[in-house]
mmCIF file of C-alpha atoms in Angstrom:
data_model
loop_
_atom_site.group_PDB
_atom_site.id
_atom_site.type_symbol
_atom_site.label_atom_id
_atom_site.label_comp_id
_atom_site.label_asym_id
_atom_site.label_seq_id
_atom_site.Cartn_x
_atom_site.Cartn_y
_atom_site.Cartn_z
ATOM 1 C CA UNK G 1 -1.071 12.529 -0.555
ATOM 2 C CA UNK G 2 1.639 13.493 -0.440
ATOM 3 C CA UNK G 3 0.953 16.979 -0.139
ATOM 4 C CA UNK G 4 3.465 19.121 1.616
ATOM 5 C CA UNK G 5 3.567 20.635 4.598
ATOM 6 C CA UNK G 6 1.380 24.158 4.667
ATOM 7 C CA UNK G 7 4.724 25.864 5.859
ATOM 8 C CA UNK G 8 6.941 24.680 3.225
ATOM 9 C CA UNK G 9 5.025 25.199 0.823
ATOM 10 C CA UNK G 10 7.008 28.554 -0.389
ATOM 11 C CA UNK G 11 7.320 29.953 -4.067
ATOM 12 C CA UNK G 12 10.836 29.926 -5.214
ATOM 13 C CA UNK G 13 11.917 32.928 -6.921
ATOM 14 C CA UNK G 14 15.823 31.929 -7.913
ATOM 15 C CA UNK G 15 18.223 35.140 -8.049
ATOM 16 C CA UNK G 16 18.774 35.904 -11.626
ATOM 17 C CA UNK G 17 22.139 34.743 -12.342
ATOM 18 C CA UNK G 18 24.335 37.576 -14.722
ATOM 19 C CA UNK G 19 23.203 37.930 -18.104
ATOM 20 C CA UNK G 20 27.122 36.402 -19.277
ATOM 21 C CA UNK G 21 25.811 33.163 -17.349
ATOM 22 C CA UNK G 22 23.013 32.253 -19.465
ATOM 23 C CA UNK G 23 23.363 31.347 -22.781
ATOM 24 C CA UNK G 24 20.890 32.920 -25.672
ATOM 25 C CA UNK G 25 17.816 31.482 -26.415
ATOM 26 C CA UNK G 26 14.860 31.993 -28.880
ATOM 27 C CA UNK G 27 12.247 33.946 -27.382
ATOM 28 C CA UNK G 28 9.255 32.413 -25.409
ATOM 29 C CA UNK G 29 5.967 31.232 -27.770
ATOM 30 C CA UNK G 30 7.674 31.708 -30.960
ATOM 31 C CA UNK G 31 9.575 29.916 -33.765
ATOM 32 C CA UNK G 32 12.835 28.657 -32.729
ATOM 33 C CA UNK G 33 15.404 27.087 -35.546
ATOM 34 C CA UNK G 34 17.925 25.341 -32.483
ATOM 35 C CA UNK G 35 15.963 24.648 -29.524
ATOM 36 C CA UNK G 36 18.191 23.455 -26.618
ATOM 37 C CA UNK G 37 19.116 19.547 -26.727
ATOM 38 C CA UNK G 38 17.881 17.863 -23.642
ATOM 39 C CA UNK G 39 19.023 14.348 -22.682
ATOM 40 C CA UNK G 40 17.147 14.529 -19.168
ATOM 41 C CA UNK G 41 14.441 15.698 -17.517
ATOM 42 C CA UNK G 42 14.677 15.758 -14.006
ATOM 43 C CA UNK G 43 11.333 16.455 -12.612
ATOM 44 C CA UNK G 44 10.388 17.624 -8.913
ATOM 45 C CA UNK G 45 7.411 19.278 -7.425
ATOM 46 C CA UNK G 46 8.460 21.820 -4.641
ATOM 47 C CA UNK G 47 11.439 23.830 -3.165
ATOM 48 C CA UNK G 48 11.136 24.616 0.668
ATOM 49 C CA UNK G 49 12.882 28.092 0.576
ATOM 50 C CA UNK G 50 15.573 29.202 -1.769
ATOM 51 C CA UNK G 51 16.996 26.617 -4.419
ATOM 52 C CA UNK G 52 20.481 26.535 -2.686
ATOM 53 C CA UNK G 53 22.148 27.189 0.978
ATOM 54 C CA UNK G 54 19.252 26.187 3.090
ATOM 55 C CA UNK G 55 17.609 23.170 3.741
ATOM 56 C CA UNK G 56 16.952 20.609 0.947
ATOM 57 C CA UNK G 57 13.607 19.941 -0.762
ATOM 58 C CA UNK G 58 12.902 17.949 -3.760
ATOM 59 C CA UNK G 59 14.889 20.423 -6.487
ATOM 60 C CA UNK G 60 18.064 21.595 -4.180
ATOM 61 C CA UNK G 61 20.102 18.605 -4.516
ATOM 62 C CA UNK G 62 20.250 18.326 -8.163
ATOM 63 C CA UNK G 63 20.730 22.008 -8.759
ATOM 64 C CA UNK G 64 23.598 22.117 -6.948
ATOM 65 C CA UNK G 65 25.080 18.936 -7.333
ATOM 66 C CA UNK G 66 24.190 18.386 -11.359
ATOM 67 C CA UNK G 67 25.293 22.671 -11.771
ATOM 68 C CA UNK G 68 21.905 23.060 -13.232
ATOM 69 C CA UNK G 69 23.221 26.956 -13.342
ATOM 70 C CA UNK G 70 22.179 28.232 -17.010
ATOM 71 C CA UNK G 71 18.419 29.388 -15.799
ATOM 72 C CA UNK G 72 15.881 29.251 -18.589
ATOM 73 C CA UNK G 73 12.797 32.032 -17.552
ATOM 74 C CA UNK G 74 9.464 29.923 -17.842
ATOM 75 C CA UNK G 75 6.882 32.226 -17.190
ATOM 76 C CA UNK G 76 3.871 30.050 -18.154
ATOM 77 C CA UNK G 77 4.712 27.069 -15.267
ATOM 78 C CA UNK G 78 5.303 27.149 -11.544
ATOM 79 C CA UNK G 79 9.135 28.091 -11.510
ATOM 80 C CA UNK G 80 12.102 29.112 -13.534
ATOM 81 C CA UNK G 81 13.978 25.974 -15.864
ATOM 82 C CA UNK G 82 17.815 25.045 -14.693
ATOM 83 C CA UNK G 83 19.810 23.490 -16.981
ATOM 84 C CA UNK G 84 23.682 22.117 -17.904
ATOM 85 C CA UNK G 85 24.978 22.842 -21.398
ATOM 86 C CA UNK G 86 27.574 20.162 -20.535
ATOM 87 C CA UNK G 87 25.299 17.624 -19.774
ATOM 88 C CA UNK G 88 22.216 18.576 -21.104
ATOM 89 C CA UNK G 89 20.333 17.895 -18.070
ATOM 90 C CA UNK G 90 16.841 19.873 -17.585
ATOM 91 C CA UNK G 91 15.423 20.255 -14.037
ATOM 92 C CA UNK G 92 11.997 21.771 -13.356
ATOM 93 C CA UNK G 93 9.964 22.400 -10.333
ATOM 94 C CA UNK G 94 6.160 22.117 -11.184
ATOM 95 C CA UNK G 95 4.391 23.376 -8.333
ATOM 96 C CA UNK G 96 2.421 21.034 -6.094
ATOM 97 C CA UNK G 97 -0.752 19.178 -7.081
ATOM 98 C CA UNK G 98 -1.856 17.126 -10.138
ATOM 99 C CA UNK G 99 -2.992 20.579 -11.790
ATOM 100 C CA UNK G 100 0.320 22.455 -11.471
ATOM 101 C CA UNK G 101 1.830 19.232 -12.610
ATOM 102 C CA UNK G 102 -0.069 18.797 -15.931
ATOM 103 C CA UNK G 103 -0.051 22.981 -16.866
ATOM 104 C CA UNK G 104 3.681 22.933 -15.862
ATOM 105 C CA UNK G 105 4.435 19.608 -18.276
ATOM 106 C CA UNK G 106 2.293 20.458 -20.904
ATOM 107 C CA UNK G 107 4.221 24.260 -20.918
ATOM 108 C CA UNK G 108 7.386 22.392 -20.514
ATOM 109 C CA UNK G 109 6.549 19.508 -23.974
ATOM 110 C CA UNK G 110 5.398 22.291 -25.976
ATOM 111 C CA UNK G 111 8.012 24.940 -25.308
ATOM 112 C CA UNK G 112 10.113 25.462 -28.900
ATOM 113 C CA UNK G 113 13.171 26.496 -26.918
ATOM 114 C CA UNK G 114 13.557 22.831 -25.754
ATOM 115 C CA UNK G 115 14.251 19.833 -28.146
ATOM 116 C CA UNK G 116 12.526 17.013 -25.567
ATOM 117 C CA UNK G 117 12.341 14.003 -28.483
ATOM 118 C CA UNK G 118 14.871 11.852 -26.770
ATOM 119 C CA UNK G 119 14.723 13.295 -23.424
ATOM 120 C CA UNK G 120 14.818 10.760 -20.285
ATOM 121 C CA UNK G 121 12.479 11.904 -17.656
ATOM 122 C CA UNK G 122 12.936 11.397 -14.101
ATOM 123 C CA UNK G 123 10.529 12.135 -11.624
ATOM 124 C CA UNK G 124 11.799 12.760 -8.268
ATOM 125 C CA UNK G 125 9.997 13.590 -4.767
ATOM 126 C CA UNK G 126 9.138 12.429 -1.381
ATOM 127 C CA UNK G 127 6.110 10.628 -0.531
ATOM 128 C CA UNK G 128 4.187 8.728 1.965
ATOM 129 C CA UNK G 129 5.520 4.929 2.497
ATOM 130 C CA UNK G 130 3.263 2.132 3.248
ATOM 131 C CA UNK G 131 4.654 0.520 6.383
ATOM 132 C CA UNK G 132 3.369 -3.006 5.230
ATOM 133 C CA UNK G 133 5.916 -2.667 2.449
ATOM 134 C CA UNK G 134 9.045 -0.306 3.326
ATOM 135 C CA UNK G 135 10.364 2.246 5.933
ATOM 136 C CA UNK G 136 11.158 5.970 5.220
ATOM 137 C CA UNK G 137 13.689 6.422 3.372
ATOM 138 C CA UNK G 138 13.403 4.248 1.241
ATOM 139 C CA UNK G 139 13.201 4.603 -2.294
ATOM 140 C CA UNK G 140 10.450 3.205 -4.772
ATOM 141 C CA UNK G 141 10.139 2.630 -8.893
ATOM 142 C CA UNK G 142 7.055 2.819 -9.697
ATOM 143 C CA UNK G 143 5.349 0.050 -12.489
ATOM 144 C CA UNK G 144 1.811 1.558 -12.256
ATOM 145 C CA UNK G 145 0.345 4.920 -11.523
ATOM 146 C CA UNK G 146 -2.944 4.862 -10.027
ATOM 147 C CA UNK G 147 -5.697 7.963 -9.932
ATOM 148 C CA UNK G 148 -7.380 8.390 -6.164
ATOM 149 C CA UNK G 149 -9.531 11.346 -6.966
ATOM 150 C CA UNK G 150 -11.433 10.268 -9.875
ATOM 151 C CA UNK G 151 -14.179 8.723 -7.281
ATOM 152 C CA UNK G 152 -17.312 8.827 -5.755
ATOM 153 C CA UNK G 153 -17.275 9.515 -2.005
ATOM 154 C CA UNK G 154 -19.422 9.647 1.166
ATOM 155 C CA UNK G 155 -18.577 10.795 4.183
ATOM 156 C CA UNK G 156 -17.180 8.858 6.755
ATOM 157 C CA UNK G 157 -19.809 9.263 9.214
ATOM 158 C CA UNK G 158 -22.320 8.089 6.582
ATOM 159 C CA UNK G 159 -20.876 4.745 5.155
ATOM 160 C CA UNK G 160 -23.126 2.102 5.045
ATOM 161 C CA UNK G 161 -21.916 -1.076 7.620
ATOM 162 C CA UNK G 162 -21.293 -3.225 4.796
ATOM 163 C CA UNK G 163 -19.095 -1.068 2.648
ATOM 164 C CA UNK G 164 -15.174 -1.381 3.174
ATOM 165 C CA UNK G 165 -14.490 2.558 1.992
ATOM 166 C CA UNK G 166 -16.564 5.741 1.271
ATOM 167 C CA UNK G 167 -14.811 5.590 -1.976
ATOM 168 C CA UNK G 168 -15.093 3.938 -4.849
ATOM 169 C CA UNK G 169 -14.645 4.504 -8.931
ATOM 170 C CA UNK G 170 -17.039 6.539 -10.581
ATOM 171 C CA UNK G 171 -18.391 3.672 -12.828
ATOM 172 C CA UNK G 172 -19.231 1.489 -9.948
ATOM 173 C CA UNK G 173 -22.488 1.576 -8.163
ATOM 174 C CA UNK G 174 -20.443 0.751 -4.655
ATOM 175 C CA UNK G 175 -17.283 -0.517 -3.218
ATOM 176 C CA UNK G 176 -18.838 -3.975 -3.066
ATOM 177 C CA UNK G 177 -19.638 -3.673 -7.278
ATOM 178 C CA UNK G 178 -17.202 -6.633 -9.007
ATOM 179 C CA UNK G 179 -17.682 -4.502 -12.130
ATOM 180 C CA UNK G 180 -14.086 -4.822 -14.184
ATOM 181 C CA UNK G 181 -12.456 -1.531 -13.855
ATOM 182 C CA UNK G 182 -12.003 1.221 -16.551
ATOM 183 C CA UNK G 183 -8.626 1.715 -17.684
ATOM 184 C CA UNK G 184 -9.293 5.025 -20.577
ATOM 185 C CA UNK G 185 -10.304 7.622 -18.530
ATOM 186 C CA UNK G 186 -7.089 8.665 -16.319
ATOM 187 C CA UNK G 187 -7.154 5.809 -13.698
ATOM 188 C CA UNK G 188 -4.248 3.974 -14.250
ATOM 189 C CA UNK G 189 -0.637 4.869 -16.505
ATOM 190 C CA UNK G 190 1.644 1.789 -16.920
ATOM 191 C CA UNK G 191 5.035 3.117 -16.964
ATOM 192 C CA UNK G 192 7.705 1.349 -19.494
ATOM 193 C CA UNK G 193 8.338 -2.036 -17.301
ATOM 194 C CA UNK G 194 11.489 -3.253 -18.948
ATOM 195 C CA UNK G 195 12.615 0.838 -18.443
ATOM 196 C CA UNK G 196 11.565 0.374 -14.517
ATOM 197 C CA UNK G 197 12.995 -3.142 -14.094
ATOM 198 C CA UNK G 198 16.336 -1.709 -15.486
ATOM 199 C CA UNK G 199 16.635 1.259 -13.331
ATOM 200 C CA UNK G 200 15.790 -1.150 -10.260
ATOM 201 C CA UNK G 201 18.415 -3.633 -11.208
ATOM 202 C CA UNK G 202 20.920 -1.135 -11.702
ATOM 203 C CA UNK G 203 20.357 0.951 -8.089
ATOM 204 C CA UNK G 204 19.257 -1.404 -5.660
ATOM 205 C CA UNK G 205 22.407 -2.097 -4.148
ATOM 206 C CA UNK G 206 22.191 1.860 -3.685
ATOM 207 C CA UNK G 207 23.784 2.642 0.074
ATOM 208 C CA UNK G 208 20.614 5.198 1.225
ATOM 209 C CA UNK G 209 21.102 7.298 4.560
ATOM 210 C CA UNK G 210 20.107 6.324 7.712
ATOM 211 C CA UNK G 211 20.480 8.179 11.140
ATOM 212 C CA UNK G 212 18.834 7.565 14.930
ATOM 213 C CA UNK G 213 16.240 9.647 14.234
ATOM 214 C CA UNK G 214 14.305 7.683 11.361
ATOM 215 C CA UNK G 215 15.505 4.444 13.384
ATOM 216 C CA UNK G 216 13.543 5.263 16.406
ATOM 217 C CA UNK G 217 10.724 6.449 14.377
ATOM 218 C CA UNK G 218 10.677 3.073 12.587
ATOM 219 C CA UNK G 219 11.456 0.994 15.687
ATOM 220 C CA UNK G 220 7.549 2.267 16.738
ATOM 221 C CA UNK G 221 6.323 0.378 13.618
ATOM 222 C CA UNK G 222 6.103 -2.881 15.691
ATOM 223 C CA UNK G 223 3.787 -4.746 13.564
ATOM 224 C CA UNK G 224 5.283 -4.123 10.422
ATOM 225 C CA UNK G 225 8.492 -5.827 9.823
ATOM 226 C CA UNK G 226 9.400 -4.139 6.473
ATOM 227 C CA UNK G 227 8.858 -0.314 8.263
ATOM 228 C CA UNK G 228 11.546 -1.764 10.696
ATOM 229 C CA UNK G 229 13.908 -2.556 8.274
ATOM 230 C CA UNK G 230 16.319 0.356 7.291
ATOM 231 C CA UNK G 231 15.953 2.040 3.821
ATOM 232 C CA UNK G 232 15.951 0.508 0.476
ATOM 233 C CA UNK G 233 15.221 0.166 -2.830
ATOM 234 C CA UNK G 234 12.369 -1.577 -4.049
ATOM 235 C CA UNK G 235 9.885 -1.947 -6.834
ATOM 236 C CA UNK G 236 6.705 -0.275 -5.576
ATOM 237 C CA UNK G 237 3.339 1.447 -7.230
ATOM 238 C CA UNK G 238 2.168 4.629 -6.659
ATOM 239 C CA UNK G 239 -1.338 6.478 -5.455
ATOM 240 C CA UNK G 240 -1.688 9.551 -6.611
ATOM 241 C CA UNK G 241 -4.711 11.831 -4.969
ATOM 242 C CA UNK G 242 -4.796 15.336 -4.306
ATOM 243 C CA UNK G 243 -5.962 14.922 -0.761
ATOM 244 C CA UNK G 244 -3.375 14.438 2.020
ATOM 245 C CA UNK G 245 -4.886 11.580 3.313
ATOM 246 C CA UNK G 246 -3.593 9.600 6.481
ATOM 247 C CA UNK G 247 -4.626 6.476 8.524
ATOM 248 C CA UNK G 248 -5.003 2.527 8.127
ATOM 249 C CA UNK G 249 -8.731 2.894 7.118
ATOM 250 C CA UNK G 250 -7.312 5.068 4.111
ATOM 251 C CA UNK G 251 -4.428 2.798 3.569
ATOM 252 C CA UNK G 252 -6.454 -0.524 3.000
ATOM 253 C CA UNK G 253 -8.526 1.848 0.484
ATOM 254 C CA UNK G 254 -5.150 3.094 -1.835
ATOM 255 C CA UNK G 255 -4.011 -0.687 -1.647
ATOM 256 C CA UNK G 256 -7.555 -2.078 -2.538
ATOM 257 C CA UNK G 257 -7.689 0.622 -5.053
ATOM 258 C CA UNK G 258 -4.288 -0.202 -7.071
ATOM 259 C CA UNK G 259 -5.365 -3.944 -7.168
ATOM 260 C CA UNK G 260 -8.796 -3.142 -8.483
ATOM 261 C CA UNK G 261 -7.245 -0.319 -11.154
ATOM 262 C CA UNK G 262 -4.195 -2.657 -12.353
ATOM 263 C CA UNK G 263 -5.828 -5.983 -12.127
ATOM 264 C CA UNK G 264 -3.973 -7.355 -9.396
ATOM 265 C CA UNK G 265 -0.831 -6.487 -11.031
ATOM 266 C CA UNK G 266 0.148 -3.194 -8.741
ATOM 267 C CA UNK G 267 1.072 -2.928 -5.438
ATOM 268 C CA UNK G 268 0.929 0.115 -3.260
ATOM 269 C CA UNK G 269 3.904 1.528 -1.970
ATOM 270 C CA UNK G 270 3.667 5.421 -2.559
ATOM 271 C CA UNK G 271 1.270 7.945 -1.904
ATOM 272 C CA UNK G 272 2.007 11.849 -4.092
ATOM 273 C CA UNK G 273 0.038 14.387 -5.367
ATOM 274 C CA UNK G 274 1.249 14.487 -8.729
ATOM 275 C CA UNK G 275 1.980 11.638 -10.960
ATOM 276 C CA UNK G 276 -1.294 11.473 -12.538
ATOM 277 C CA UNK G 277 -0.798 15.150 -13.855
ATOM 278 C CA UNK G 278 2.894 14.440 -15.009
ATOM 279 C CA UNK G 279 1.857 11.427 -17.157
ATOM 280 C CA UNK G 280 -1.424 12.543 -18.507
ATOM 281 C CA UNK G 281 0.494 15.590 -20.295
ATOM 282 C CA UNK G 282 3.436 13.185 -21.325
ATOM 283 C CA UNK G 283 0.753 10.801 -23.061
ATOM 284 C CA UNK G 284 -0.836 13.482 -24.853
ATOM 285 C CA UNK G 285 2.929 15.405 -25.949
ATOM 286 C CA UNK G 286 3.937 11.582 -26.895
ATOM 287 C CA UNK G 287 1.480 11.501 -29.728
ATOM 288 C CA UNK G 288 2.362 14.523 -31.000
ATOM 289 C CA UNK G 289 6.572 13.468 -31.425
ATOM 290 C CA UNK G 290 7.270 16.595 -28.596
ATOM 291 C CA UNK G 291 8.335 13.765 -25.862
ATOM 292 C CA UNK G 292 8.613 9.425 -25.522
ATOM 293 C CA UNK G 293 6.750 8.565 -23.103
ATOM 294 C CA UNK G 294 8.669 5.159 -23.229
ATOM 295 C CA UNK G 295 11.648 6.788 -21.138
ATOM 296 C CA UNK G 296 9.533 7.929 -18.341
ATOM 297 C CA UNK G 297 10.935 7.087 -14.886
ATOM 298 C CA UNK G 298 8.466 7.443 -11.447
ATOM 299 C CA UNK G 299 10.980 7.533 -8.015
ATOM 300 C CA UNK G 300 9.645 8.347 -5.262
ATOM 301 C CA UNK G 301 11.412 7.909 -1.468
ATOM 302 C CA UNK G 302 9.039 7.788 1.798
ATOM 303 C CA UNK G 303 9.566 10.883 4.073
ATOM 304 C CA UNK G 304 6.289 10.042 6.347
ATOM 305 C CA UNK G 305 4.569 6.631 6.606
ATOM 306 C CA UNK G 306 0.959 6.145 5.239
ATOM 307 C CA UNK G 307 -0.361 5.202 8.216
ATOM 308 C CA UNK G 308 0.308 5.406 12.270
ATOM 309 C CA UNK G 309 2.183 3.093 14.752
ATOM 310 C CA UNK G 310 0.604 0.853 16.923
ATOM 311 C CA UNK G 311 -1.054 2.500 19.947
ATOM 312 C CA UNK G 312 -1.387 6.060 17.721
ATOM 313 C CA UNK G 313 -4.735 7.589 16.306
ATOM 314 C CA UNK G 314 -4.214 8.590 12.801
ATOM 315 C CA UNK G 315 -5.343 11.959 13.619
ATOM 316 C CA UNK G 316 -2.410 12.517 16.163
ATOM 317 C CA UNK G 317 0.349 11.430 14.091
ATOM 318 C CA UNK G 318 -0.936 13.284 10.893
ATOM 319 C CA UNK G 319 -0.843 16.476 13.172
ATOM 320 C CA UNK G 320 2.723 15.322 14.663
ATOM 321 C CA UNK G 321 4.152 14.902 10.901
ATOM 322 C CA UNK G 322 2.515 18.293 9.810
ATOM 323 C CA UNK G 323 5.144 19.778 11.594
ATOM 324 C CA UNK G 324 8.234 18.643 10.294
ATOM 325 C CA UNK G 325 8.321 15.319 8.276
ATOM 326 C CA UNK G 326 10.211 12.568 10.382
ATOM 327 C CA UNK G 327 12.401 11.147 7.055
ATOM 328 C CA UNK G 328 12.215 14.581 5.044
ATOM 329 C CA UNK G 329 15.979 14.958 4.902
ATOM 330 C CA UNK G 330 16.576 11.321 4.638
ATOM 331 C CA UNK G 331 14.088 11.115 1.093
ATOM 332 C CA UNK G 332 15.425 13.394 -0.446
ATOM 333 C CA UNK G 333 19.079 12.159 -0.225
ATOM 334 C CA UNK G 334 17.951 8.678 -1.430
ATOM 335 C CA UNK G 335 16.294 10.135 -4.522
ATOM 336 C CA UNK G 336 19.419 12.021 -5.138
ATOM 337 C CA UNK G 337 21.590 9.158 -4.641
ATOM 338 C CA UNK G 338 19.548 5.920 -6.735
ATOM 339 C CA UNK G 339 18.296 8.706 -8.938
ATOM 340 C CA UNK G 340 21.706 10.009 -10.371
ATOM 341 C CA UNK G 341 22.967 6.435 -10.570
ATOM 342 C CA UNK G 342 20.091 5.952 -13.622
ATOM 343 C CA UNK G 343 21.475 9.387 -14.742
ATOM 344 C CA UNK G 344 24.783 8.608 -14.831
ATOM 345 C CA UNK G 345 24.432 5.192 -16.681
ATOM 346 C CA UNK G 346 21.973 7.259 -19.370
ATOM 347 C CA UNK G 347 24.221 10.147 -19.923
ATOM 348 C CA UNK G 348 27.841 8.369 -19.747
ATOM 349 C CA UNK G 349 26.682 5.286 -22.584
ATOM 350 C CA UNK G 350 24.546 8.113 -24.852
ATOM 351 C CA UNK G 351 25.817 6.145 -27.508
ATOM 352 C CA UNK G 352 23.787 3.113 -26.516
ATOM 353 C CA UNK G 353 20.969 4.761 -24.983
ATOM 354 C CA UNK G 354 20.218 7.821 -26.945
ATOM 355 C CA UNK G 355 18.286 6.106 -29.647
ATOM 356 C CA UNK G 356 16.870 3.023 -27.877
ATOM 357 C CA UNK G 357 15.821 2.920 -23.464
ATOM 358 C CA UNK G 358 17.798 0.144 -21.985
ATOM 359 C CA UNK G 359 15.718 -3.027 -21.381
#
């Protein structure tokens, strides 16, 4: 999680803007002697419809309110590259799913049109929210990045009485094993924490919206003070799995997860689809000089909570949120709005932060 609904999940084709509008560029896959600068990469996962005039998904926002107009053609990921000559600010769309993610990045780091060396990169999208930590809406950094799929699994109909999940890692011999947990194979990435605590610092005074519909679907979250609360920022990890997962059962296994996979250091707060994708092809384009994988920023605001309400089966409300999320529009203006605040800061002070990430 967190997938996307099956219904929005649409291709974007973007109108081809007039030849005049886009400026030249060296051809795609082959020596290029002045690639275009970028300063920031900001990095979503899926459009609902068109990229402008209808309603919002991740990439809409920025496009039209960065004038990410100059398109780029990028034939080998998910969806054309926008970009500002002005600013220098990149946005790309990767497609949905760890996979997409990774083939879109890796495209995106090796791609000689681009110079990405001191490129910021800000991921932006929607996610599930853990209602024992925040309320949709709200909007979390991530520290830590943890892997859900790379697991062993039983059914749920089969686990044994003694065993908390029907997951658990692949070099454990149960749930129950105390065996220290693996940290080289894709688990876990540890994003730049003086990077994260900065960008926290700087936006969470951030004003995010609020409206009566995400109160009253909050106000159900009774036993969970910090789902009642309205949205916020916050410092929170991230679970990243391929499968749209849903319910408390599943919850207690992300959050007992993190722990395990970052020592007790993480905390679960967000559940995507992506992440681990994303940052596996920025660790490998790092070593190479293509990208720093030092000025790597994870954002991600809740549009649907993790888990039900009190008196709810999780099977109900997962079906109830498959048709329209409850905070969609709400997520998506918070990562716009703390989001472009770290923008703003990076591009405005260049001078400062071109050569060396704020700390």
């Amino acid at each position: 999680m967190l997938s996307l609904l099956t219904g929005l999940l649409v291709a974007t084709t973007a109108p081809a803007l007039p030849a005049e509008a886009v400026a030249p560029l060296c051809a795609i896959a082959a020596p290029c002697a002045r690639p275009l600068p970028v300063r920031m990469v900001v990095v979503t996962m899926f459009e609902i419809g068109k990229d402008e005039g209808d309603t919002a998904g991740e990439f809409q926002l920025w496009k039209t309110r960065r004038n990410l107009h100059q398109r780029i053609p990028f034939p080998h990921g998910y969806h054309d590259l926008y970009y500002n000559p002005d600013t220098q600010i990149l946005g790309v769309v990767t497609g949905v799913g760890s996979v997409r993610a990774a083939a879109a990045v890796t495209a995106l780091g090796l791609d000689t049109r681009l110079d990405l060396s001191h490129a910021y990169w800000l991921v932006a999208g929607i996610a599930g929210i853990d209602p024992e930590d925040a309320s949709i809406g709200s909007a979390a950094w991530a520290r830590y990045v943890v892997d859900g799929d790379l697991a062993h699994e039983i059914d749920a109909r089969e686990i044994p009485a003694d065993w908390k999940s029907g997951y658990f890692p692949l070099d454990r011999k149960g749930p129950n094993d105390p065996t220290p947990p693996r940290t080289d194979g894709g688990e876990v990435f540890a994003l730049n924490p003086a990077l994260t605590q900065w960008a926290y610092r700087l936006t969470r005074d951030t004003a995010l919206p609020d409206d009566p519909s995400i109160a009253r679907e909050r106000a159900r979250y009774t036993d969970h003070p910090n789902a009642r609360k309205p949205p916020f920022v916050l410092i929170g990890d991230q679970f990243s799995a391929m499968t749209f997962w849903h319910g408390a059962l599943l919850n207690r296994w992300a959050n007992d997860h993190t722990r395990y996979f970052t020592k007790g250091k993480g905390e679960f707060v967000t559940s995507a689809m992506e992440e681990t994708g994303t940052l596996q092809a920025i660790d490998y384009l790092s070593k190479i000089g293509r990208v720093d994988k030092d000025r790597v920023l994870v954002l991600r605001a809740g549009s649907n909570y993790t888990m039900p309400p009190p008196g709810v089966t999780a099977a109900d409300y997962l079906l109830r949120e498959n048709e329209g999320y409850a905070g969609l529009n709400a997520s998506v203006e918070s990562l716009y709005r703390v989001g472009n605040r770290v923008v703003e800061e990076l591009l405005t002070h260049w001078d400062r932060y071109g050569q060396t990430p704020p700390q």
